[in-house]
């Protein structure tokens, strides 16, 4: 067996070729002995410093690949070396607290990792026999999410929100609570991120004190489309190690899944494939499924994903949106209006949704309270126009009760975050789901009708109200 491996290595070592065509990021190489398999990493150029991934085979021992680094300076006849393996990234605890690119190289200007285990980035999803088929709630410790849009352990949730509504703060708090409640790790994957955004997020996560339990990996906006397309698979390889080998729960944050689709469309266009509906690549559904289906739970752990989703021109019928929504089990929508009112986290309780919010999954009490909270807030939303035109005094007694309950619910669903203590002055709270349900239930029963609305603002458990004005 050892002789066979030596022979294989020698074959790979001798498998060289030469560059015969360059069209942007598309590189064609002719090999003298045999063609390298699909997904194999090729090293191109006199210094072997340009990385190309094989995507198709053609007649005449020609391998067509997509360059993952700039092709400037390449010319026909340059040497091509078959690495004998796919792109590999480091895995394990040594990756925590570090920032990587698509190749698994550190980009945080710290010391090199040294000798670490590496794994290929292209892996099949966990088999059906390994998966857990029951739906289980992934508690985040954030009241508004756990009560109204419960996340699925091993599921996918979409995070919708513009600039300045609290996405980064919510992400850092989710990372912190994953470590505290689930003893897990978090992986942030930036697809098509601006360099400024990546640097700011790194600094925010570091200042929040959660960097030591986080891995960050970026395929930045200025990188070729092949790098942006593959960085999600690099992140999932790291996540799968923590799930399968370290037996830990993983929170995978992806920003932005639409840029993954865009990168795939660019790659498809470079390869000369016929575009499909609205100009997207014909393999759109397969590519999204190939990424999303690797996110799952098994007996050893779970990868739970929260993905920022951009909807082009707010058109929810766009193919990129419809194919993404098909994989989501929850949507968290952040409201600029709530953020402007100081109601943080600015989760919109009426537009956010979750497939898990059914009596069979979350229980009869949780479902009933959540529906009653939504109904009360919806009625308050309808009454706002009347209040603005005529005043609160013109409402009926029942409508006034609804308004009082709704305003207290809105303030109770705010929460001081651990990661923002130094900015807000409020001590951070991680709230159990049972406390969130119980607090809302007591507000709906008018138990705190005689207390000021402000007394319910930025609380953890409802019982903390006793400490206010006492």
Short mmCIF file of C-alpha atoms in Angstrom, two decimals:
data_model
loop_
_atom_site.label_atom_id
_atom_site.label_comp_id
_atom_site.label_asym_id
_atom_site.label_seq_id
_atom_site.Cartn_x
_atom_site.Cartn_y
_atom_site.Cartn_z
CA UNK A 1 0.00 0.00 0.00
CA UNK A 2 2.87 2.37 0.85
CA UNK A 3 4.51 1.64 -2.54
CA UNK A 4 1.24 2.49 -4.29
CA UNK A 5 1.06 5.89 -2.50
CA UNK A 6 4.68 6.61 -3.47
CA UNK A 7 3.87 5.82 -7.09
CA UNK A 8 0.77 8.07 -6.96
CA UNK A 9 2.84 10.96 -5.58
CA UNK A 10 5.48 10.45 -8.24
CA UNK A 11 2.75 10.45 -10.93
CA UNK A 12 1.35 13.71 -9.58
CA UNK A 13 4.84 15.20 -9.37
CA UNK A 14 5.46 14.39 -13.02
CA UNK A 15 2.05 15.61 -14.17
CA UNK A 16 2.94 18.94 -15.62
CA UNK A 17 1.49 21.01 -18.43
CA UNK A 18 1.67 24.33 -20.16
CA UNK A 19 -0.66 27.27 -20.52
CA UNK A 20 -2.35 27.47 -23.91
CA UNK A 21 -5.08 30.13 -23.43
CA UNK A 22 -6.04 32.92 -21.01
CA UNK A 23 -9.39 34.71 -21.18
CA UNK A 24 -9.79 36.87 -18.09
CA UNK A 25 -10.07 34.43 -15.20
CA UNK A 26 -10.52 31.39 -17.49
CA UNK A 27 -7.27 29.46 -18.01
CA UNK A 28 -6.76 26.50 -20.38
CA UNK A 29 -3.84 24.15 -19.76
CA UNK A 30 -2.52 21.26 -21.84
CA UNK A 31 -1.16 18.33 -19.83
CA UNK A 32 1.53 16.02 -21.18
CA UNK A 33 0.58 12.78 -19.35
CA UNK A 34 -2.98 12.80 -18.00
CA UNK A 35 -5.74 15.23 -17.03
CA UNK A 36 -6.09 16.23 -13.35
CA UNK A 37 -9.53 15.46 -11.81
CA UNK A 38 -12.18 18.15 -11.43
CA UNK A 39 -11.69 20.54 -8.46
CA UNK A 40 -7.93 19.89 -8.53
CA UNK A 41 -5.78 22.89 -7.64
CA UNK A 42 -3.25 23.90 -10.29
CA UNK A 43 -0.26 26.16 -9.71
CA UNK A 44 0.37 28.35 -12.72
CA UNK A 45 3.14 30.70 -13.78
CA UNK A 46 6.94 30.79 -13.54
CA UNK A 47 6.72 31.17 -9.75
CA UNK A 48 3.72 28.81 -9.39
CA UNK A 49 1.98 31.58 -7.44
CA UNK A 50 -1.33 31.78 -9.34
CA UNK A 51 -3.96 29.27 -8.17
CA UNK A 52 -6.42 27.77 -10.64
CA UNK A 53 -9.20 25.25 -9.96
CA UNK A 54 -10.10 22.72 -12.67
CA UNK A 55 -13.77 23.00 -13.68
CA UNK A 56 -13.97 21.03 -16.95
CA UNK A 57 -12.07 18.72 -19.32
CA UNK A 58 -11.74 19.15 -23.09
CA UNK A 59 -10.30 17.18 -25.98
CA UNK A 60 -6.57 17.05 -26.44
CA UNK A 61 -5.73 16.68 -22.73
CA UNK A 62 -6.92 20.23 -22.03
CA UNK A 63 -8.11 21.19 -18.55
CA UNK A 64 -10.11 24.38 -18.24
CA UNK A 65 -9.94 26.17 -14.90
CA UNK A 66 -11.00 29.33 -13.10
CA UNK A 67 -8.21 31.44 -11.59
CA UNK A 68 -8.71 32.29 -7.92
CA UNK A 69 -6.02 34.96 -7.94
CA UNK A 70 -5.28 37.73 -10.49
CA UNK A 71 -3.90 36.45 -13.80
CA UNK A 72 -1.87 39.55 -14.60
CA UNK A 73 1.53 38.66 -16.07
CA UNK A 74 0.57 35.19 -17.32
CA UNK A 75 1.36 34.26 -20.91
CA UNK A 76 1.00 31.27 -23.20
CA UNK A 77 3.59 28.58 -22.62
CA UNK A 78 3.93 29.26 -18.88
CA UNK A 79 4.34 26.07 -16.80
CA UNK A 80 1.38 24.47 -15.02
CA UNK A 81 1.82 22.10 -12.07
CA UNK A 82 -0.85 19.62 -10.91
CA UNK A 83 -0.91 19.81 -7.09
CA UNK A 84 -2.66 16.43 -6.91
CA UNK A 85 -5.34 17.66 -4.53
CA UNK A 86 -8.15 20.19 -4.19
CA UNK A 87 -7.80 23.49 -2.32
CA UNK A 88 -7.34 22.78 1.38
CA UNK A 89 -7.95 24.96 4.42
CA UNK A 90 -6.75 24.55 8.03
CA UNK A 91 -9.20 23.15 10.58
CA UNK A 92 -9.21 22.81 14.34
CA UNK A 93 -8.91 24.96 17.45
CA UNK A 94 -5.82 26.76 16.15
CA UNK A 95 -8.07 28.59 13.66
CA UNK A 96 -10.08 30.28 16.43
CA UNK A 97 -9.49 34.00 16.69
CA UNK A 98 -7.94 34.18 13.23
CA UNK A 99 -8.90 35.67 9.85
CA UNK A 100 -8.40 33.72 6.59
CA UNK A 101 -8.83 34.00 2.84
CA UNK A 102 -10.32 31.36 0.52
CA UNK A 103 -7.01 29.41 0.45
CA UNK A 104 -6.87 29.14 4.26
CA UNK A 105 -4.03 31.67 4.45
CA UNK A 106 -4.07 34.05 7.43
CA UNK A 107 -4.72 37.70 6.55
CA UNK A 108 -4.74 39.24 10.04
CA UNK A 109 -0.99 40.06 10.06
CA UNK A 110 -0.36 37.74 13.01
CA UNK A 111 2.06 34.83 13.20
CA UNK A 112 1.60 31.87 10.85
CA UNK A 113 -0.40 28.85 12.07
CA UNK A 114 2.46 26.39 11.62
CA UNK A 115 1.75 22.68 11.19
CA UNK A 116 -2.04 22.18 11.32
CA UNK A 117 -4.50 19.67 9.88
CA UNK A 118 -5.93 20.68 6.51
CA UNK A 119 -8.98 19.44 4.65
CA UNK A 120 -10.31 19.82 1.10
CA UNK A 121 -13.07 22.38 0.62
CA UNK A 122 -15.34 20.23 -1.57
CA UNK A 123 -17.21 17.72 0.59
CA UNK A 124 -20.61 16.09 0.16
CA UNK A 125 -23.39 17.01 2.63
CA UNK A 126 -23.91 14.79 5.66
CA UNK A 127 -25.82 11.67 4.61
CA UNK A 128 -29.46 11.27 5.56
CA UNK A 129 -28.58 8.44 7.95
CA UNK A 130 -26.30 10.77 9.95
CA UNK A 131 -28.82 13.57 10.28
CA UNK A 132 -31.28 14.11 13.10
CA UNK A 133 -34.77 14.32 11.63
CA UNK A 134 -36.54 16.02 14.55
CA UNK A 135 -36.90 19.82 14.54
CA UNK A 136 -35.15 21.35 17.52
CA UNK A 137 -35.10 25.01 18.57
CA UNK A 138 -31.70 26.72 18.70
CA UNK A 139 -32.01 29.13 21.61
CA UNK A 140 -30.09 32.37 21.14
CA UNK A 141 -30.79 34.04 24.49
CA UNK A 142 -32.36 36.99 22.60
CA UNK A 143 -36.03 37.42 23.55
CA UNK A 144 -37.37 38.86 20.30
CA UNK A 145 -35.82 36.07 18.21
CA UNK A 146 -36.51 33.12 20.50
CA UNK A 147 -40.15 34.11 21.06
CA UNK A 148 -41.27 35.26 17.61
CA UNK A 149 -38.79 33.76 15.12
CA UNK A 150 -37.26 30.67 16.76
CA UNK A 151 -34.21 29.38 14.91
CA UNK A 152 -33.83 25.74 13.98
CA UNK A 153 -30.81 23.86 15.27
CA UNK A 154 -29.04 22.87 12.08
CA UNK A 155 -31.27 25.15 10.03
CA UNK A 156 -30.87 28.30 7.96
CA UNK A 157 -32.20 31.75 8.83
CA UNK A 158 -32.19 34.86 6.67
CA UNK A 159 -31.17 38.21 8.19
CA UNK A 160 -32.61 41.20 6.34
CA UNK A 161 -31.59 44.76 7.14
CA UNK A 162 -29.99 47.88 5.75
CA UNK A 163 -27.06 49.90 7.06
CA UNK A 164 -27.23 51.15 10.62
CA UNK A 165 -30.09 49.00 11.94
CA UNK A 166 -27.92 46.76 14.13
CA UNK A 167 -26.87 43.77 12.00
CA UNK A 168 -23.27 43.78 13.26
CA UNK A 169 -24.31 44.20 16.90
CA UNK A 170 -26.81 41.35 16.53
CA UNK A 171 -24.13 39.17 14.93
CA UNK A 172 -21.61 39.82 17.75
CA UNK A 173 -24.26 39.07 20.39
CA UNK A 174 -25.26 35.83 18.65
CA UNK A 175 -21.58 34.82 18.60
CA UNK A 176 -21.26 35.60 22.33
CA UNK A 177 -24.44 33.71 23.25
CA UNK A 178 -23.49 30.68 21.15
CA UNK A 179 -20.35 30.36 23.24
CA UNK A 180 -22.25 30.89 26.51
CA UNK A 181 -25.37 28.78 25.94
CA UNK A 182 -24.12 26.05 23.59
CA UNK A 183 -20.36 26.00 24.29
CA UNK A 184 -19.99 26.27 20.54
CA UNK A 185 -17.95 28.27 18.08
CA UNK A 186 -18.88 30.84 15.47
CA UNK A 187 -17.64 31.20 11.91
CA UNK A 188 -18.17 34.41 9.98
CA UNK A 189 -17.97 34.07 6.20
CA UNK A 190 -17.79 37.29 4.20
CA UNK A 191 -18.65 36.79 0.52
CA UNK A 192 -17.88 39.85 -1.59
CA UNK A 193 -17.28 41.98 1.50
CA UNK A 194 -15.69 45.38 1.09
CA UNK A 195 -12.25 45.55 2.68
CA UNK A 196 -13.53 48.31 4.97
CA UNK A 197 -16.46 46.18 6.16
CA UNK A 198 -14.21 43.22 6.91
CA UNK A 199 -11.79 45.35 8.93
CA UNK A 200 -14.57 47.08 10.87
CA UNK A 201 -16.29 43.79 11.70
CA UNK A 202 -13.00 42.26 12.85
CA UNK A 203 -12.43 45.23 15.15
CA UNK A 204 -16.03 45.14 16.47
CA UNK A 205 -15.85 41.42 17.25
CA UNK A 206 -12.48 41.89 18.94
CA UNK A 207 -13.76 44.79 21.08
CA UNK A 208 -16.85 42.76 22.01
CA UNK A 209 -14.57 40.07 23.46
CA UNK A 210 -15.85 37.20 21.30
CA UNK A 211 -12.98 36.92 18.81
CA UNK A 212 -11.31 34.03 20.65
CA UNK A 213 -14.27 31.78 19.82
CA UNK A 214 -14.71 32.98 16.24
CA UNK A 215 -13.17 32.13 12.89
CA UNK A 216 -13.42 34.76 10.15
CA UNK A 217 -12.95 33.98 6.47
CA UNK A 218 -13.33 36.42 3.58
CA UNK A 219 -13.56 36.41 -0.19
CA UNK A 220 -13.39 40.17 -0.65
CA UNK A 221 -14.99 42.30 -3.33
CA UNK A 222 -11.71 43.03 -5.10
CA UNK A 223 -10.89 39.32 -5.52
CA UNK A 224 -11.68 37.29 -8.66
CA UNK A 225 -15.16 35.73 -8.88
CA UNK A 226 -13.75 32.22 -8.40
CA UNK A 227 -12.45 33.15 -4.94
CA UNK A 228 -15.76 34.75 -3.95
CA UNK A 229 -17.64 31.70 -5.23
CA UNK A 230 -15.57 29.17 -3.24
CA UNK A 231 -15.10 31.02 0.07
CA UNK A 232 -18.45 29.69 1.38
CA UNK A 233 -17.24 26.11 0.85
CA UNK A 234 -13.99 26.93 2.68
CA UNK A 235 -15.99 28.22 5.66
CA UNK A 236 -18.23 25.13 5.67
CA UNK A 237 -15.19 22.83 5.71
CA UNK A 238 -13.99 24.56 8.89
CA UNK A 239 -17.50 24.36 10.37
CA UNK A 240 -17.86 20.65 9.57
CA UNK A 241 -14.67 19.88 11.50
CA UNK A 242 -16.02 21.48 14.68
CA UNK A 243 -19.36 19.67 14.23
CA UNK A 244 -18.00 16.21 13.37
CA UNK A 245 -14.64 16.02 15.18
CA UNK A 246 -14.93 18.45 18.10
CA UNK A 247 -18.64 17.59 18.68
CA UNK A 248 -19.57 21.25 19.00
CA UNK A 249 -22.46 23.35 17.79
CA UNK A 250 -21.41 25.90 15.18
CA UNK A 251 -23.05 29.22 14.35
CA UNK A 252 -22.24 30.06 10.73
CA UNK A 253 -22.85 33.67 9.70
CA UNK A 254 -22.79 34.41 5.97
CA UNK A 255 -22.79 37.92 4.52
CA UNK A 256 -24.04 38.04 1.80
CA UNK A 257 -25.59 34.99 0.14
CA UNK A 258 -26.63 37.05 -2.90
CA UNK A 259 -22.97 37.82 -3.61
CA UNK A 260 -22.34 34.06 -3.74
CA UNK A 261 -25.00 33.89 -6.47
CA UNK A 262 -23.42 36.85 -8.27
CA UNK A 263 -19.97 35.23 -8.16
CA UNK A 264 -21.42 32.02 -9.60
CA UNK A 265 -23.07 34.02 -12.36
CA UNK A 266 -19.75 35.68 -13.22
CA UNK A 267 -17.97 32.31 -13.32
CA UNK A 268 -20.71 30.88 -15.52
CA UNK A 269 -20.42 33.80 -17.91
CA UNK A 270 -16.64 33.50 -18.09
CA UNK A 271 -17.01 29.82 -19.01
CA UNK A 272 -19.35 30.75 -21.85
CA UNK A 273 -22.45 29.00 -20.50
CA UNK A 274 -25.83 30.05 -21.87
CA UNK A 275 -27.57 32.30 -19.29
CA UNK A 276 -30.90 31.27 -17.80
CA UNK A 277 -33.86 33.33 -16.56
CA UNK A 278 -33.06 37.02 -15.79
CA UNK A 279 -29.47 36.39 -16.89
CA UNK A 280 -28.55 34.04 -14.03
CA UNK A 281 -26.44 30.93 -14.53
CA UNK A 282 -28.33 27.78 -15.62
CA UNK A 283 -26.94 25.93 -12.58
CA UNK A 284 -28.26 28.48 -10.04
CA UNK A 285 -30.48 26.07 -8.09
CA UNK A 286 -27.78 23.37 -7.95
CA UNK A 287 -25.10 25.79 -6.77
CA UNK A 288 -27.23 27.22 -3.95
CA UNK A 289 -28.31 23.71 -2.90
CA UNK A 290 -24.69 22.51 -2.93
CA UNK A 291 -23.81 25.17 -0.38
CA UNK A 292 -26.99 25.15 1.72
CA UNK A 293 -27.32 21.37 2.06
CA UNK A 294 -23.95 21.15 3.82
CA UNK A 295 -25.55 23.14 6.66
CA UNK A 296 -27.23 20.50 8.83
CA UNK A 297 -27.34 18.84 12.23
CA UNK A 298 -26.02 15.39 13.11
CA UNK A 299 -25.77 13.28 16.26
CA UNK A 300 -22.42 14.92 17.11
CA UNK A 301 -23.36 18.58 16.64
CA UNK A 302 -25.09 21.09 14.40
CA UNK A 303 -24.23 23.88 11.99
CA UNK A 304 -26.84 26.61 12.36
CA UNK A 305 -26.60 29.36 9.79
CA UNK A 306 -27.76 32.97 9.74
CA UNK A 307 -27.40 34.48 6.30
CA UNK A 308 -27.72 38.09 5.25
CA UNK A 309 -29.93 38.13 2.16
CA UNK A 310 -30.11 40.95 -0.36
CA UNK A 311 -33.25 40.99 -2.50
CA UNK A 312 -32.54 42.70 -5.86
CA UNK A 313 -34.80 45.75 -6.34
CA UNK A 314 -37.02 44.36 -3.53
CA UNK A 315 -38.32 41.82 -6.06
CA UNK A 316 -39.06 38.67 -4.08
CA UNK A 317 -39.78 36.80 -7.33
CA UNK A 318 -36.16 37.21 -8.48
CA UNK A 319 -34.65 33.73 -9.07
CA UNK A 320 -31.79 34.36 -6.63
CA UNK A 321 -34.29 35.19 -3.87
CA UNK A 322 -36.77 32.37 -4.55
CA UNK A 323 -34.06 29.70 -4.66
CA UNK A 324 -32.54 31.02 -1.41
CA UNK A 325 -35.88 31.27 0.42
CA UNK A 326 -36.58 27.63 -0.41
CA UNK A 327 -33.78 26.65 1.99
CA UNK A 328 -34.57 29.05 4.86
CA UNK A 329 -36.42 27.95 7.98
CA UNK A 330 -36.71 31.49 9.45
CA UNK A 331 -36.40 35.14 8.44
CA UNK A 332 -35.27 37.89 10.82
CA UNK A 333 -36.18 41.32 9.44
CA UNK A 334 -34.64 44.38 11.09
CA UNK A 335 -36.71 47.56 11.03
CA UNK A 336 -35.16 51.01 10.58
CA UNK A 337 -38.23 52.55 12.19
CA UNK A 338 -37.79 50.49 15.38
CA UNK A 339 -34.07 51.32 15.41
CA UNK A 340 -34.85 55.04 15.19
CA UNK A 341 -37.14 54.65 18.22
CA UNK A 342 -34.32 53.04 20.21
CA UNK A 343 -36.04 49.64 20.30
CA UNK A 344 -33.01 47.33 20.05
CA UNK A 345 -32.69 44.66 18.78
CA UNK A 346 -34.76 46.20 15.97
CA UNK A 347 -36.45 42.92 14.99
CA UNK A 348 -39.71 43.59 13.18
CA UNK A 349 -42.20 41.32 15.02
CA UNK A 350 -44.84 41.43 12.27
CA UNK A 351 -42.67 40.78 9.20
CA UNK A 352 -40.26 38.23 10.70
CA UNK A 353 -41.33 34.57 10.56
CA UNK A 354 -40.22 31.03 11.35
CA UNK A 355 -41.37 27.61 10.17
CA UNK A 356 -40.76 26.29 13.69
CA UNK A 357 -43.43 28.49 15.27
CA UNK A 358 -46.05 25.73 15.42
CA UNK A 359 -47.58 24.02 18.48
CA UNK A 360 -46.02 20.66 17.54
CA UNK A 361 -42.47 22.07 17.63
CA UNK A 362 -42.39 24.89 20.20
CA UNK A 363 -45.31 23.77 22.36
CA UNK A 364 -48.86 25.05 22.83
CA UNK A 365 -47.99 27.77 25.37
CA UNK A 366 -45.14 29.29 23.35
CA UNK A 367 -47.25 29.29 20.18
CA UNK A 368 -50.25 30.86 21.91
CA UNK A 369 -48.22 33.64 23.57
CA UNK A 370 -46.31 34.44 20.37
CA UNK A 371 -49.53 34.67 18.35
CA UNK A 372 -51.15 36.88 20.99
CA UNK A 373 -48.09 39.17 21.02
CA UNK A 374 -48.25 39.46 17.23
CA UNK A 375 -52.00 40.11 17.26
CA UNK A 376 -51.64 42.84 19.90
CA UNK A 377 -48.79 44.56 18.04
CA UNK A 378 -50.70 44.31 14.73
CA UNK A 379 -53.80 45.94 16.28
CA UNK A 380 -51.60 48.70 17.71
CA UNK A 381 -50.11 49.29 14.25
CA UNK A 382 -53.62 49.75 12.83
CA UNK A 383 -54.55 52.18 15.61
CA UNK A 384 -51.49 54.41 15.13
CA UNK A 385 -53.14 56.44 12.35
CA UNK A 386 -56.19 57.14 14.50
CA UNK A 387 -53.98 58.12 17.45
CA UNK A 388 -51.94 60.46 15.23
CA UNK A 389 -55.06 62.21 13.88
CA UNK A 390 -57.46 62.21 16.84
CA UNK A 391 -55.39 61.39 19.90
CA UNK A 392 -55.38 58.51 22.35
CA UNK A 393 -58.42 59.91 24.17
CA UNK A 394 -60.70 59.13 21.20
CA UNK A 395 -60.08 55.38 21.42
CA UNK A 396 -62.46 52.98 23.13
CA UNK A 397 -61.50 51.48 26.47
CA UNK A 398 -60.63 48.14 24.84
CA UNK A 399 -58.43 49.83 22.24
CA UNK A 400 -56.63 51.77 24.96
CA UNK A 401 -55.84 48.49 26.71
CA UNK A 402 -54.46 47.10 23.47
CA UNK A 403 -52.22 50.17 23.04
CA UNK A 404 -50.97 49.93 26.62
CA UNK A 405 -50.15 46.24 26.26
CA UNK A 406 -48.48 46.73 22.86
CA UNK A 407 -46.25 49.58 24.04
CA UNK A 408 -45.16 47.56 27.07
CA UNK A 409 -44.52 44.50 24.90
CA UNK A 410 -42.39 46.57 22.51
CA UNK A 411 -40.22 47.76 25.37
CA UNK A 412 -39.99 44.37 27.04
CA UNK A 413 -38.76 42.86 23.76
CA UNK A 414 -35.77 45.22 23.88
CA UNK A 415 -32.72 43.71 25.52
CA UNK A 416 -29.34 44.92 26.80
CA UNK A 417 -26.55 43.03 25.03
CA UNK A 418 -23.41 41.70 26.66
CA UNK A 419 -21.32 42.93 23.73
CA UNK A 420 -22.55 46.55 24.01
CA UNK A 421 -22.22 47.08 27.77
CA UNK A 422 -19.40 49.62 27.34
CA UNK A 423 -21.53 51.71 24.96
CA UNK A 424 -24.98 51.59 26.55
CA UNK A 425 -24.19 51.40 30.25
CA UNK A 426 -26.73 48.57 30.60
CA UNK A 427 -25.48 45.25 31.94
CA UNK A 428 -25.96 42.60 29.25
CA UNK A 429 -28.53 39.84 29.66
CA UNK A 430 -28.95 36.38 28.16
CA UNK A 431 -32.62 35.47 28.63
CA UNK A 432 -34.00 31.93 28.68
CA UNK A 433 -36.94 31.23 26.43
CA UNK A 434 -39.19 30.33 29.38
CA UNK A 435 -38.52 33.76 30.95
CA UNK A 436 -39.32 35.52 27.65
CA UNK A 437 -42.62 33.62 27.31
CA UNK A 438 -43.55 34.19 30.96
CA UNK A 439 -42.81 37.92 30.78
CA UNK A 440 -44.93 38.47 27.67
CA UNK A 441 -47.74 36.40 29.16
CA UNK A 442 -47.81 38.56 32.29
CA UNK A 443 -47.84 41.77 30.21
CA UNK A 444 -50.74 40.43 28.11
CA UNK A 445 -52.62 39.75 31.37
CA UNK A 446 -52.21 43.46 32.29
CA UNK A 447 -50.08 42.62 35.33
CA UNK A 448 -47.90 45.70 34.75
CA UNK A 449 -50.58 48.11 33.54
CA UNK A 450 -49.85 50.42 36.48
CA UNK A 451 -46.12 50.56 35.77
CA UNK A 452 -44.48 53.08 33.46
CA UNK A 453 -43.56 51.92 29.97
CA UNK A 454 -39.98 52.96 30.66
CA UNK A 455 -39.74 50.46 33.52
CA UNK A 456 -39.95 47.63 30.98
CA UNK A 457 -37.26 49.07 28.69
CA UNK A 458 -33.95 47.16 28.44
CA UNK A 459 -34.85 44.43 30.91
CA UNK A 460 -33.71 40.83 30.93
CA UNK A 461 -36.28 38.83 32.91
CA UNK A 462 -39.57 40.52 33.72
CA UNK A 463 -38.87 40.19 37.46
CA UNK A 464 -36.07 42.77 37.10
CA UNK A 465 -38.80 45.41 37.00
CA UNK A 466 -38.95 45.21 40.80
CA UNK A 467 -35.47 46.70 40.99
CA UNK A 468 -36.58 49.79 39.06
CA UNK A 469 -37.88 52.74 41.06
CA UNK A 470 -37.72 50.69 44.22
#
